[in-house]
Amino acid sequence: MKILISGVSGVGKTSLCERIVEIAEEKGWKCGGVLCPVAGEGSTAIDLSTGEKEEMATTDSKAEGIPVGNYIINENGISLGKKAIRNAIENGSGIIFIDEIGPLERTGKGLFPEAERAMATEKDVIIVIRKKMLEEFTGKFPGIGFRTFTINRENRDQLAEKIMGELNAA
């Protein structure tokens, strides 16, 4: 199953994924890929298999990296994310997490190449994606029937169990 999680900034998309990982691992599922929780004025990429961390994005305009909107994207964070996704594809993870697909991926950069590889597998894939990117992203994969969940303040506490229920039923 290919799942997209979307919602406004700050609503808890990454926190939802962290909860799904927790539930899945309690049930014996192996999770891999990358999550990027907020850290200070940016985010940190975390490899779910190894726990390795790298800064992914910062609002510090003096930082080195790729400028995207209000952020500077750290190339070491991208490298860690790509490696985490590749390892999840190759090393038997039952669920691959990709956090997140945003403006950088629109041009085929960032995590997009690995997201494309993950889409070609039979594995369950959960992708955090910006709402304004949904149509464009799904259009790049016409043969895939994505299941999209929009997280909001009203449903965010129940959504992890709902998503796991659907994965169990698939």
Short mmCIF file of N, CA and C in Angstrom, two decimals:
data_model
loop_
_atom_site.label_atom_id
_atom_site.label_comp_id
_atom_site.label_asym_id
_atom_site.label_seq_id
_atom_site.Cartn_x
_atom_site.Cartn_y
_atom_site.Cartn_z
N MET A 1 0.85 -1.17 0.00
CA MET A 1 0.00 0.00 0.00
C MET A 1 0.89 1.24 0.00
N LYS A 2 0.50 2.21 -0.78
CA LYS A 2 1.24 3.47 -0.85
C LYS A 2 0.36 4.55 -0.21
N ILE A 3 0.84 5.14 0.87
CA ILE A 3 0.06 6.09 1.67
C ILE A 3 0.72 7.45 1.64
N LEU A 4 -0.10 8.48 1.45
CA LEU A 4 0.36 9.86 1.53
C LEU A 4 -0.28 10.51 2.75
N ILE A 5 0.53 11.19 3.54
CA ILE A 5 0.03 11.94 4.70
C ILE A 5 0.26 13.41 4.43
N SER A 6 -0.83 14.16 4.44
CA SER A 6 -0.76 15.58 4.13
C SER A 6 -1.46 16.38 5.21
N GLY A 7 -1.16 17.65 5.27
CA GLY A 7 -1.78 18.55 6.23
C GLY A 7 -1.01 19.85 6.30
N VAL A 8 -1.57 20.81 6.99
CA VAL A 8 -0.91 22.12 7.09
C VAL A 8 0.36 22.00 7.93
N SER A 9 1.23 22.95 7.74
CA SER A 9 2.49 22.99 8.48
C SER A 9 2.22 23.05 9.99
N GLY A 10 2.93 22.20 10.73
CA GLY A 10 2.83 22.22 12.18
C GLY A 10 1.69 21.41 12.77
N VAL A 11 0.90 20.73 11.93
CA VAL A 11 -0.25 19.98 12.45
C VAL A 11 0.14 18.64 13.08
N GLY A 12 1.32 18.12 12.73
CA GLY A 12 1.76 16.87 13.34
C GLY A 12 1.96 15.71 12.38
N LYS A 13 2.31 15.99 11.15
CA LYS A 13 2.50 14.92 10.16
C LYS A 13 3.64 13.98 10.57
N THR A 14 4.77 14.55 10.96
CA THR A 14 5.90 13.73 11.37
C THR A 14 5.61 13.02 12.69
N SER A 15 4.95 13.70 13.61
CA SER A 15 4.57 13.06 14.88
C SER A 15 3.64 11.88 14.62
N LEU A 16 2.74 12.00 13.65
CA LEU A 16 1.86 10.89 13.28
C LEU A 16 2.71 9.72 12.79
N CYS A 17 3.68 9.99 11.95
CA CYS A 17 4.56 8.92 11.46
C CYS A 17 5.33 8.26 12.60
N GLU A 18 5.80 9.06 13.54
CA GLU A 18 6.50 8.50 14.70
C GLU A 18 5.59 7.55 15.47
N ARG A 19 4.33 7.89 15.60
CA ARG A 19 3.36 7.04 16.29
C ARG A 19 3.10 5.76 15.49
N ILE A 20 3.01 5.88 14.16
CA ILE A 20 2.82 4.69 13.32
C ILE A 20 4.02 3.75 13.47
N VAL A 21 5.23 4.29 13.48
CA VAL A 21 6.43 3.47 13.68
C VAL A 21 6.33 2.73 15.01
N GLU A 22 5.95 3.44 16.06
CA GLU A 22 5.83 2.84 17.39
C GLU A 22 4.84 1.67 17.38
N ILE A 23 3.66 1.89 16.80
CA ILE A 23 2.63 0.84 16.75
C ILE A 23 3.12 -0.33 15.89
N ALA A 24 3.68 -0.02 14.72
CA ALA A 24 4.14 -1.07 13.81
C ALA A 24 5.21 -1.93 14.45
N GLU A 25 6.17 -1.30 15.12
CA GLU A 25 7.25 -2.07 15.74
C GLU A 25 6.74 -2.91 16.90
N GLU A 26 5.73 -2.41 17.63
CA GLU A 26 5.11 -3.22 18.69
C GLU A 26 4.48 -4.48 18.11
N LYS A 27 4.01 -4.39 16.86
CA LYS A 27 3.37 -5.53 16.19
C LYS A 27 4.39 -6.39 15.43
N GLY A 28 5.68 -6.04 15.53
CA GLY A 28 6.71 -6.84 14.90
C GLY A 28 7.08 -6.43 13.48
N TRP A 29 6.57 -5.32 13.00
CA TRP A 29 6.92 -4.84 11.66
C TRP A 29 8.28 -4.15 11.72
N LYS A 30 9.06 -4.31 10.68
CA LYS A 30 10.34 -3.61 10.56
C LYS A 30 10.10 -2.32 9.78
N CYS A 31 10.49 -1.19 10.36
CA CYS A 31 10.31 0.11 9.72
C CYS A 31 11.66 0.69 9.32
N GLY A 32 11.68 1.37 8.19
CA GLY A 32 12.90 2.02 7.73
C GLY A 32 12.58 3.30 6.99
N GLY A 33 13.61 3.94 6.50
CA GLY A 33 13.43 5.20 5.81
C GLY A 33 13.84 6.36 6.68
N VAL A 34 13.26 7.53 6.40
CA VAL A 34 13.68 8.75 7.08
C VAL A 34 12.49 9.56 7.58
N LEU A 35 12.61 10.05 8.80
CA LEU A 35 11.66 11.02 9.35
C LEU A 35 12.45 12.28 9.67
N CYS A 36 11.78 13.43 9.54
CA CYS A 36 12.44 14.72 9.76
C CYS A 36 11.66 15.58 10.74
N PRO A 37 11.75 15.27 12.04
CA PRO A 37 11.04 16.09 13.02
C PRO A 37 11.62 17.49 13.13
N VAL A 38 10.78 18.41 13.56
CA VAL A 38 11.20 19.79 13.79
C VAL A 38 12.26 19.80 14.88
N ALA A 39 13.29 20.60 14.65
CA ALA A 39 14.37 20.75 15.63
C ALA A 39 14.79 22.21 15.62
N GLY A 40 14.39 22.94 16.64
CA GLY A 40 14.73 24.36 16.71
C GLY A 40 14.10 25.12 15.56
N GLU A 41 14.93 25.77 14.76
CA GLU A 41 14.44 26.56 13.62
C GLU A 41 14.58 25.80 12.31
N GLY A 42 14.41 24.50 12.36
CA GLY A 42 14.54 23.69 11.16
C GLY A 42 14.08 22.27 11.43
N SER A 43 14.77 21.30 10.84
CA SER A 43 14.42 19.90 11.05
C SER A 43 15.68 19.04 11.00
N THR A 44 15.56 17.84 11.57
CA THR A 44 16.65 16.88 11.62
C THR A 44 16.22 15.61 10.92
N ALA A 45 17.04 15.11 10.00
CA ALA A 45 16.77 13.83 9.34
C ALA A 45 17.23 12.71 10.27
N ILE A 46 16.35 11.72 10.45
CA ILE A 46 16.67 10.57 11.30
C ILE A 46 16.47 9.29 10.49
N ASP A 47 17.51 8.48 10.38
CA ASP A 47 17.43 7.18 9.74
C ASP A 47 16.74 6.23 10.72
N LEU A 48 15.57 5.73 10.36
CA LEU A 48 14.80 4.89 11.28
C LEU A 48 15.48 3.56 11.59
N SER A 49 16.33 3.08 10.70
CA SER A 49 17.00 1.80 10.94
C SER A 49 18.20 1.92 11.86
N THR A 50 18.94 3.02 11.74
CA THR A 50 20.19 3.15 12.48
C THR A 50 20.15 4.18 13.60
N GLY A 51 19.19 5.10 13.53
CA GLY A 51 19.13 6.19 14.50
C GLY A 51 20.07 7.33 14.16
N GLU A 52 20.83 7.20 13.08
CA GLU A 52 21.76 8.26 12.67
C GLU A 52 20.98 9.54 12.36
N LYS A 53 21.57 10.69 12.69
CA LYS A 53 20.89 11.98 12.52
C LYS A 53 21.78 12.98 11.79
N GLU A 54 21.15 13.85 11.01
CA GLU A 54 21.81 14.98 10.36
C GLU A 54 20.81 16.11 10.27
N GLU A 55 21.30 17.33 10.35
CA GLU A 55 20.41 18.47 10.12
C GLU A 55 19.89 18.38 8.68
N MET A 56 18.57 18.55 8.51
CA MET A 56 17.98 18.52 7.18
C MET A 56 17.72 19.93 6.67
N ALA A 57 17.18 20.79 7.53
CA ALA A 57 16.83 22.14 7.09
C ALA A 57 16.99 23.12 8.24
N THR A 58 17.28 24.37 7.88
CA THR A 58 17.39 25.43 8.87
C THR A 58 16.89 26.74 8.27
N THR A 59 16.47 27.62 9.14
CA THR A 59 16.08 28.96 8.69
C THR A 59 17.26 29.93 8.79
N ASP A 60 18.40 29.44 9.23
CA ASP A 60 19.60 30.28 9.34
C ASP A 60 20.11 30.61 7.94
N SER A 61 19.92 31.83 7.52
CA SER A 61 20.28 32.24 6.15
C SER A 61 21.78 32.19 5.89
N LYS A 62 22.57 32.07 6.94
CA LYS A 62 24.03 31.99 6.78
C LYS A 62 24.51 30.55 6.57
N ALA A 63 23.62 29.59 6.75
CA ALA A 63 23.99 28.18 6.62
C ALA A 63 24.29 27.85 5.16
N GLU A 64 25.14 26.84 4.98
CA GLU A 64 25.45 26.37 3.64
C GLU A 64 24.41 25.33 3.25
N GLY A 65 24.06 25.32 1.97
CA GLY A 65 23.12 24.34 1.48
C GLY A 65 22.31 24.88 0.32
N ILE A 66 21.17 24.27 0.10
CA ILE A 66 20.30 24.59 -1.02
C ILE A 66 19.16 25.46 -0.52
N PRO A 67 19.05 26.71 -0.99
CA PRO A 67 17.93 27.56 -0.54
C PRO A 67 16.61 27.10 -1.17
N VAL A 68 15.62 26.88 -0.31
CA VAL A 68 14.28 26.50 -0.76
C VAL A 68 13.29 27.25 0.11
N GLY A 69 12.61 28.23 -0.46
CA GLY A 69 11.68 29.04 0.32
C GLY A 69 12.40 29.71 1.47
N ASN A 70 11.87 29.55 2.68
CA ASN A 70 12.47 30.15 3.87
C ASN A 70 13.58 29.31 4.49
N TYR A 71 13.90 28.18 3.86
CA TYR A 71 14.85 27.24 4.45
C TYR A 71 16.12 27.09 3.63
N ILE A 72 17.15 26.65 4.30
CA ILE A 72 18.38 26.19 3.65
C ILE A 72 18.42 24.68 3.91
N ILE A 73 18.43 23.90 2.83
CA ILE A 73 18.44 22.45 2.95
C ILE A 73 19.89 21.97 2.99
N ASN A 74 20.20 21.18 4.01
CA ASN A 74 21.55 20.67 4.23
C ASN A 74 21.76 19.43 3.36
N GLU A 75 22.79 19.46 2.54
CA GLU A 75 23.05 18.33 1.64
C GLU A 75 23.41 17.06 2.39
N ASN A 76 24.00 17.17 3.59
CA ASN A 76 24.27 15.98 4.40
C ASN A 76 22.97 15.34 4.87
N GLY A 77 21.97 16.16 5.18
CA GLY A 77 20.66 15.64 5.56
C GLY A 77 20.00 14.90 4.42
N ILE A 78 20.10 15.47 3.22
CA ILE A 78 19.55 14.80 2.04
C ILE A 78 20.25 13.46 1.82
N SER A 79 21.57 13.47 1.92
CA SER A 79 22.34 12.22 1.73
C SER A 79 21.93 11.16 2.73
N LEU A 80 21.76 11.56 3.99
CA LEU A 80 21.33 10.61 5.01
C LEU A 80 19.94 10.06 4.67
N GLY A 81 19.02 10.94 4.28
CA GLY A 81 17.67 10.51 3.93
C GLY A 81 17.67 9.54 2.76
N LYS A 82 18.44 9.84 1.73
CA LYS A 82 18.52 8.96 0.57
C LYS A 82 19.06 7.59 0.97
N LYS A 83 20.12 7.59 1.76
CA LYS A 83 20.73 6.34 2.21
C LYS A 83 19.74 5.53 3.04
N ALA A 84 19.01 6.21 3.92
CA ALA A 84 18.03 5.53 4.78
C ALA A 84 16.93 4.87 3.95
N ILE A 85 16.47 5.56 2.92
CA ILE A 85 15.41 5.01 2.06
C ILE A 85 15.96 3.83 1.25
N ARG A 86 17.15 3.98 0.68
CA ARG A 86 17.76 2.88 -0.08
C ARG A 86 17.93 1.65 0.80
N ASN A 87 18.43 1.85 2.03
CA ASN A 87 18.61 0.72 2.94
C ASN A 87 17.28 0.06 3.28
N ALA A 88 16.23 0.86 3.45
CA ALA A 88 14.91 0.31 3.76
C ALA A 88 14.39 -0.54 2.59
N ILE A 89 14.66 -0.09 1.37
CA ILE A 89 14.23 -0.84 0.19
C ILE A 89 14.98 -2.17 0.11
N GLU A 90 16.27 -2.12 0.36
CA GLU A 90 17.14 -3.29 0.15
C GLU A 90 17.20 -4.24 1.33
N ASN A 91 16.89 -3.78 2.54
CA ASN A 91 17.13 -4.59 3.73
C ASN A 91 15.88 -5.07 4.44
N GLY A 92 14.81 -5.26 3.73
CA GLY A 92 13.66 -5.93 4.29
C GLY A 92 12.74 -5.15 5.20
N SER A 93 12.76 -3.84 5.13
CA SER A 93 11.79 -3.07 5.93
C SER A 93 10.39 -3.32 5.38
N GLY A 94 9.45 -3.54 6.29
CA GLY A 94 8.07 -3.76 5.87
C GLY A 94 7.37 -2.46 5.52
N ILE A 95 7.74 -1.38 6.20
CA ILE A 95 7.18 -0.06 5.91
C ILE A 95 8.34 0.90 5.70
N ILE A 96 8.28 1.62 4.59
CA ILE A 96 9.29 2.63 4.28
C ILE A 96 8.67 4.00 4.48
N PHE A 97 9.31 4.83 5.30
CA PHE A 97 8.84 6.19 5.56
C PHE A 97 9.71 7.19 4.79
N ILE A 98 9.04 8.17 4.17
CA ILE A 98 9.74 9.24 3.46
C ILE A 98 9.15 10.57 3.91
N ASP A 99 9.94 11.34 4.62
CA ASP A 99 9.48 12.60 5.22
C ASP A 99 10.47 13.70 4.82
N GLU A 100 10.24 14.55 3.93
CA GLU A 100 8.99 14.75 3.23
C GLU A 100 9.22 15.06 1.77
N ILE A 101 8.16 15.03 1.00
CA ILE A 101 8.19 15.48 -0.40
C ILE A 101 7.73 16.92 -0.41
N GLY A 102 8.62 17.81 -0.85
CA GLY A 102 8.32 19.24 -0.87
C GLY A 102 8.83 19.88 -2.15
N PRO A 103 9.01 21.18 -2.14
CA PRO A 103 9.41 21.91 -3.36
C PRO A 103 10.72 21.43 -4.00
N LEU A 104 11.68 21.00 -3.21
CA LEU A 104 12.94 20.52 -3.77
C LEU A 104 12.71 19.28 -4.64
N GLU A 105 11.80 18.43 -4.22
CA GLU A 105 11.52 17.19 -4.95
C GLU A 105 10.74 17.45 -6.24
N ARG A 106 10.10 18.60 -6.33
CA ARG A 106 9.33 18.97 -7.53
C ARG A 106 10.22 18.89 -8.78
N THR A 107 11.50 19.20 -8.63
CA THR A 107 12.42 19.21 -9.77
C THR A 107 13.21 17.90 -9.88
N GLY A 108 12.79 16.88 -9.15
CA GLY A 108 13.46 15.59 -9.21
C GLY A 108 14.67 15.50 -8.30
N LYS A 109 14.87 16.49 -7.45
CA LYS A 109 16.02 16.51 -6.55
C LYS A 109 15.61 16.03 -5.15
N GLY A 110 16.49 16.24 -4.19
CA GLY A 110 16.17 15.87 -2.81
C GLY A 110 15.92 14.38 -2.69
N LEU A 111 14.83 14.02 -2.05
CA LEU A 111 14.50 12.61 -1.81
C LEU A 111 13.72 11.98 -2.96
N PHE A 112 13.42 12.75 -4.01
CA PHE A 112 12.57 12.22 -5.08
C PHE A 112 13.10 10.95 -5.74
N PRO A 113 14.39 10.86 -6.10
CA PRO A 113 14.84 9.63 -6.75
C PRO A 113 14.59 8.37 -5.91
N GLU A 114 14.79 8.48 -4.61
CA GLU A 114 14.56 7.32 -3.75
C GLU A 114 13.06 7.08 -3.55
N ALA A 115 12.27 8.14 -3.52
CA ALA A 115 10.81 7.96 -3.44
C ALA A 115 10.34 7.20 -4.67
N GLU A 116 10.88 7.55 -5.82
CA GLU A 116 10.53 6.87 -7.07
C GLU A 116 10.89 5.38 -6.99
N ARG A 117 12.06 5.08 -6.46
CA ARG A 117 12.46 3.67 -6.29
C ARG A 117 11.53 2.95 -5.33
N ALA A 118 11.17 3.61 -4.23
CA ALA A 118 10.27 2.99 -3.25
C ALA A 118 8.90 2.70 -3.86
N MET A 119 8.43 3.61 -4.72
CA MET A 119 7.13 3.42 -5.36
C MET A 119 7.12 2.18 -6.25
N ALA A 120 8.28 1.81 -6.78
CA ALA A 120 8.38 0.67 -7.69
C ALA A 120 8.44 -0.67 -6.95
N THR A 121 8.48 -0.64 -5.62
CA THR A 121 8.55 -1.88 -4.85
C THR A 121 7.14 -2.33 -4.44
N GLU A 122 7.09 -3.53 -3.91
CA GLU A 122 5.84 -4.06 -3.36
C GLU A 122 5.66 -3.67 -1.90
N LYS A 123 6.63 -2.98 -1.36
CA LYS A 123 6.60 -2.63 0.07
C LYS A 123 5.57 -1.55 0.36
N ASP A 124 5.14 -1.51 1.62
CA ASP A 124 4.29 -0.41 2.07
C ASP A 124 5.16 0.83 2.20
N VAL A 125 4.67 1.95 1.68
CA VAL A 125 5.41 3.20 1.72
C VAL A 125 4.50 4.28 2.27
N ILE A 126 5.00 5.03 3.25
CA ILE A 126 4.26 6.16 3.82
C ILE A 126 5.07 7.41 3.56
N ILE A 127 4.45 8.35 2.84
CA ILE A 127 5.13 9.58 2.45
C ILE A 127 4.43 10.78 3.06
N VAL A 128 5.20 11.63 3.72
CA VAL A 128 4.71 12.93 4.18
C VAL A 128 4.88 13.88 3.00
N ILE A 129 3.80 14.58 2.67
CA ILE A 129 3.84 15.45 1.50
C ILE A 129 3.06 16.73 1.75
N ARG A 130 3.57 17.82 1.22
CA ARG A 130 2.86 19.08 1.35
C ARG A 130 1.60 19.03 0.50
N LYS A 131 0.53 19.59 1.05
CA LYS A 131 -0.78 19.53 0.40
C LYS A 131 -0.73 20.06 -1.03
N LYS A 132 -0.01 21.16 -1.24
CA LYS A 132 0.04 21.75 -2.58
C LYS A 132 0.81 20.89 -3.58
N MET A 133 1.49 19.85 -3.10
CA MET A 133 2.27 18.96 -3.97
C MET A 133 1.52 17.67 -4.31
N LEU A 134 0.39 17.41 -3.67
CA LEU A 134 -0.31 16.14 -3.82
C LEU A 134 -0.60 15.78 -5.27
N GLU A 135 -1.30 16.65 -5.96
CA GLU A 135 -1.73 16.35 -7.33
C GLU A 135 -0.54 16.15 -8.26
N GLU A 136 0.44 17.02 -8.13
CA GLU A 136 1.63 16.92 -8.98
C GLU A 136 2.38 15.61 -8.72
N PHE A 137 2.53 15.23 -7.46
CA PHE A 137 3.26 14.02 -7.11
C PHE A 137 2.52 12.78 -7.59
N THR A 138 1.24 12.69 -7.30
CA THR A 138 0.49 11.49 -7.71
C THR A 138 0.43 11.39 -9.23
N GLY A 139 0.45 12.52 -9.92
CA GLY A 139 0.46 12.52 -11.38
C GLY A 139 1.70 11.89 -11.98
N LYS A 140 2.78 11.84 -11.21
CA LYS A 140 4.02 11.22 -11.69
C LYS A 140 3.98 9.70 -11.57
N PHE A 141 2.96 9.18 -10.89
CA PHE A 141 2.82 7.74 -10.68
C PHE A 141 1.39 7.31 -11.04
N PRO A 142 1.02 7.40 -12.32
CA PRO A 142 -0.38 7.16 -12.71
C PRO A 142 -0.89 5.75 -12.41
N GLY A 143 -0.01 4.77 -12.32
CA GLY A 143 -0.47 3.40 -12.08
C GLY A 143 -0.65 3.04 -10.61
N ILE A 144 -0.33 3.97 -9.72
CA ILE A 144 -0.40 3.67 -8.29
C ILE A 144 -1.65 4.28 -7.69
N GLY A 145 -2.39 3.46 -6.98
CA GLY A 145 -3.58 3.95 -6.28
C GLY A 145 -3.19 4.36 -4.87
N PHE A 146 -2.85 5.62 -4.71
CA PHE A 146 -2.45 6.11 -3.40
C PHE A 146 -3.64 6.20 -2.46
N ARG A 147 -3.39 5.94 -1.19
CA ARG A 147 -4.37 6.19 -0.13
C ARG A 147 -3.88 7.44 0.57
N THR A 148 -4.68 8.51 0.51
CA THR A 148 -4.27 9.80 1.08
C THR A 148 -5.02 10.09 2.37
N PHE A 149 -4.27 10.46 3.39
CA PHE A 149 -4.84 10.86 4.67
C PHE A 149 -4.46 12.31 4.92
N THR A 150 -5.45 13.14 5.21
CA THR A 150 -5.19 14.53 5.56
C THR A 150 -5.32 14.65 7.07
N ILE A 151 -4.23 15.01 7.70
CA ILE A 151 -4.22 15.13 9.16
C ILE A 151 -4.63 16.55 9.55
N ASN A 152 -5.44 16.62 10.61
CA ASN A 152 -5.83 17.92 11.18
C ASN A 152 -5.90 17.76 12.70
N ARG A 153 -6.17 18.84 13.38
CA ARG A 153 -6.19 18.80 14.85
C ARG A 153 -7.28 17.88 15.40
N GLU A 154 -8.35 17.70 14.64
CA GLU A 154 -9.46 16.87 15.11
C GLU A 154 -9.17 15.38 14.97
N ASN A 155 -8.44 14.96 13.93
CA ASN A 155 -8.27 13.52 13.69
C ASN A 155 -6.88 12.99 14.02
N ARG A 156 -5.95 13.86 14.37
CA ARG A 156 -4.55 13.41 14.47
C ARG A 156 -4.31 12.37 15.55
N ASP A 157 -5.12 12.34 16.60
CA ASP A 157 -4.90 11.36 17.66
C ASP A 157 -5.40 9.96 17.29
N GLN A 158 -6.31 9.87 16.32
CA GLN A 158 -6.86 8.58 15.91
C GLN A 158 -6.25 8.04 14.62
N LEU A 159 -5.56 8.88 13.89
CA LEU A 159 -5.12 8.51 12.54
C LEU A 159 -4.08 7.39 12.51
N ALA A 160 -3.19 7.31 13.47
CA ALA A 160 -2.17 6.26 13.46
C ALA A 160 -2.81 4.88 13.51
N GLU A 161 -3.78 4.69 14.40
CA GLU A 161 -4.47 3.39 14.49
C GLU A 161 -5.23 3.09 13.21
N LYS A 162 -5.85 4.10 12.62
CA LYS A 162 -6.61 3.91 11.38
C LYS A 162 -5.68 3.47 10.25
N ILE A 163 -4.54 4.14 10.12
CA ILE A 163 -3.60 3.79 9.06
C ILE A 163 -3.04 2.39 9.28
N MET A 164 -2.69 2.05 10.51
CA MET A 164 -2.20 0.70 10.79
C MET A 164 -3.26 -0.35 10.51
N GLY A 165 -4.52 -0.02 10.80
CA GLY A 165 -5.62 -0.94 10.48
C GLY A 165 -5.69 -1.22 8.98
N GLU A 166 -5.52 -0.19 8.19
CA GLU A 166 -5.55 -0.37 6.74
C GLU A 166 -4.34 -1.16 6.25
N LEU A 167 -3.18 -0.92 6.83
CA LEU A 167 -1.99 -1.70 6.45
C LEU A 167 -2.17 -3.17 6.83
N ASN A 168 -2.74 -3.43 7.99
CA ASN A 168 -2.98 -4.82 8.41
C ASN A 168 -3.96 -5.52 7.50
N ALA A 169 -4.95 -4.78 6.99
CA ALA A 169 -5.99 -5.37 6.14
C ALA A 169 -5.51 -5.59 4.70
N ALA A 170 -4.45 -4.90 4.31
CA ALA A 170 -3.99 -4.97 2.91
C ALA A 170 -3.31 -6.29 2.61
#
